[in-house]
Amino acid sequence: MTAAEVEREVTTTISLGVRPVVDGQVNLDTLIQSLDADNQKVVAQVLAASEPTALLLVLKGAGRGNRFMVDKAGTTIGRAADSGIFLDDVTVSRKHATINFDQEFSFTDSGSLNGSYLNNERATTSVLKSGDEIQIGKFHLVFISNKSSSTNSQSDNK
């Protein structure tokens, strides 16, 4: 390449960004208090439910502030239109991950190209705890449940 060609060469980098995760009960409580009244009401209902119940709140990414209920029978996450949690961005695989319930909620990456992160660590299979932050592509979601303790888990990386 000539010097002129090198000057015109353009490269791009996708930066998904890393931010501090919700760390334990104190920061989870602070996060909940910072929500609007409608989201606070929904979180209170989830935490008070008698059946295992969970939701994901979008902290960062398109649809910031949106919430998704997690079905204890299994909830798929992805870019496919038939996903239980539809995240519309090219950084998300069509069938990116699943959250299941069997005595406790668990997260499983479905072999996605960009991977999934739980509390800023790459995760393939992990038990979820209230306050855990899941990163899928550009989306940062916080997991809140009445059926898990409020301490963050570490990924099993199975």
Coordinates of C-alpha atoms in Angstrom, one line a residue:
M1 CA 0.0 0.0 0.0
T2 CA 1.1 3.5 -0.7
A3 CA 1.1 6.2 2.0
A4 CA -2.0 7.8 0.5
E5 CA -3.9 4.4 0.6
V6 CA -2.9 3.9 4.3
E7 CA -4.2 7.4 5.2
R8 CA -7.6 6.5 3.6
E9 CA -7.9 3.1 5.2
V10 CA -10.8 3.1 7.7
T11 CA -11.3 0.6 10.4
T12 CA -14.2 0.1 12.8
T13 CA -14.4 -1.4 16.2
I14 CA -17.5 -2.3 18.1
S15 CA -17.2 -1.4 21.8
L16 CA -19.9 -2.9 23.9
G17 CA -18.7 -1.1 27.0
V18 CA -18.2 -2.3 30.5
R19 CA -19.9 -0.6 33.5
P20 CA -19.9 -1.5 37.1
V21 CA -22.5 -4.2 37.9
V22 CA -25.2 -4.0 40.5
D23 CA -23.2 -5.3 43.5
G24 CA -25.3 -7.0 46.2
Q25 CA -28.3 -5.9 48.1
V26 CA -27.2 -2.3 48.9
N27 CA -26.8 -1.4 45.3
L28 CA -29.8 -3.4 44.2
D29 CA -31.9 -1.4 46.7
T30 CA -30.4 1.8 45.4
L31 CA -31.2 0.8 41.8
I32 CA -34.8 0.0 42.8
Q33 CA -35.2 3.3 44.5
S34 CA -33.9 5.1 41.4
L35 CA -36.6 3.6 39.2
D36 CA -39.8 5.4 38.2
A37 CA -42.9 4.7 40.3
D38 CA -44.3 2.2 37.8
N39 CA -41.2 0.1 37.7
Q40 CA -40.9 0.2 41.5
K41 CA -44.4 -1.1 41.7
V42 CA -43.7 -4.0 39.4
V43 CA -40.5 -4.9 41.2
A44 CA -42.4 -4.8 44.6
Q45 CA -45.0 -7.2 43.1
V46 CA -42.3 -9.6 41.8
L47 CA -40.6 -9.6 45.2
A48 CA -43.9 -10.2 47.1
A49 CA -45.2 -12.9 44.8
S50 CA -45.8 -16.3 46.4
E51 CA -44.9 -18.3 43.2
P52 CA -41.3 -18.1 41.8
T53 CA -41.3 -14.9 39.8
A54 CA -38.5 -12.9 38.0
L55 CA -38.0 -10.0 35.7
L56 CA -35.3 -8.4 33.7
L57 CA -34.9 -4.6 33.6
V58 CA -33.0 -3.0 30.7
L59 CA -30.3 -0.8 32.3
K60 CA -28.4 0.0 29.1
G61 CA -29.2 -0.4 25.4
A62 CA -32.2 0.3 23.2
G63 CA -35.3 0.3 25.3
R64 CA -33.6 1.4 28.5
G65 CA -36.1 1.1 31.3
N66 CA -38.1 -1.7 29.7
R67 CA -38.9 -4.7 31.8
F68 CA -39.5 -8.3 30.8
M69 CA -41.2 -10.9 32.9
V70 CA -39.3 -14.3 33.1
D71 CA -41.6 -17.3 32.8
K72 CA -40.6 -20.1 35.1
A73 CA -41.3 -22.6 32.3
G74 CA -38.4 -21.1 30.4
T75 CA -37.8 -17.8 28.6
T76 CA -35.8 -17.5 25.4
I77 CA -33.8 -14.3 24.7
G78 CA -32.7 -13.3 21.2
R79 CA -33.2 -11.4 18.0
A80 CA -35.7 -13.8 16.6
A81 CA -39.2 -12.4 16.5
D82 CA -40.6 -15.4 18.4
S83 CA -38.2 -14.9 21.4
G84 CA -39.8 -14.5 24.8
I85 CA -37.5 -11.5 25.3
F86 CA -36.9 -9.9 21.9
L87 CA -33.7 -7.8 21.8
D88 CA -33.5 -6.1 18.4
D89 CA -29.9 -5.5 17.6
V90 CA -27.3 -7.2 15.4
T91 CA -25.0 -7.8 18.5
V92 CA -27.7 -10.3 19.7
S93 CA -27.9 -13.7 18.1
R94 CA -31.3 -14.9 16.9
K95 CA -31.4 -17.6 19.7
H96 CA -28.9 -16.0 22.1
A97 CA -29.8 -17.5 25.6
T98 CA -32.4 -19.0 27.8
I99 CA -33.5 -18.5 31.4
N100 CA -35.0 -21.6 33.0
F101 CA -36.4 -22.5 36.4
D102 CA -35.9 -25.7 38.3
Q103 CA -35.7 -25.0 42.0
E104 CA -33.8 -21.8 41.1
F105 CA -33.5 -19.6 38.0
S106 CA -30.6 -20.4 35.7
F107 CA -29.1 -18.7 32.6
T108 CA -27.7 -20.6 29.6
D109 CA -26.0 -19.1 26.6
S110 CA -27.2 -20.9 23.5
G111 CA -23.8 -20.9 21.7
S112 CA -24.2 -17.2 20.6
L113 CA -21.5 -15.7 18.5
N114 CA -20.8 -12.7 20.8
G115 CA -21.3 -14.7 24.0
S116 CA -23.1 -13.6 27.2
Y117 CA -21.7 -12.0 30.3
L118 CA -22.9 -12.3 33.9
N119 CA -21.5 -9.6 36.2
N120 CA -18.8 -8.8 33.5
E121 CA -17.6 -12.4 33.3
R122 CA -18.2 -14.6 30.3
A123 CA -20.9 -17.1 31.1
T124 CA -22.3 -20.2 29.5
T125 CA -24.4 -21.7 32.3
S126 CA -25.0 -19.9 35.6
V127 CA -27.4 -19.8 38.5
L128 CA -29.0 -16.4 38.7
K129 CA -29.4 -14.3 41.9
S130 CA -31.3 -11.0 42.4
G131 CA -29.0 -8.2 41.4
D132 CA -27.1 -10.2 38.7
E133 CA -26.4 -8.2 35.6
I134 CA -26.6 -10.0 32.3
Q135 CA -25.0 -8.4 29.2
I136 CA -26.2 -9.6 25.9
G137 CA -24.7 -7.6 23.0
K138 CA -25.3 -4.0 23.7
F139 CA -28.0 -4.7 26.3
H140 CA -27.3 -4.7 30.1
L141 CA -30.2 -6.2 32.0
V142 CA -30.6 -6.7 35.8
F143 CA -32.2 -9.8 37.1
I144 CA -34.7 -9.5 40.0
S145 CA -36.4 -12.4 41.5
N146 CA -38.3 -13.4 44.7
K147 CA -36.8 -17.0 44.4
S148 CA -33.1 -16.2 44.8
S149 CA -30.9 -14.6 47.4
S150 CA -29.7 -11.0 46.8
T151 CA -26.0 -11.9 46.5
N152 CA -24.5 -11.9 43.0
S153 CA -23.4 -15.3 41.6
Q154 CA -20.3 -16.2 39.7
S155 CA -20.6 -18.0 36.4
D156 CA -20.1 -21.7 36.2
N157 CA -18.6 -21.5 32.7
K158 CA -19.7 -25.1 31.9

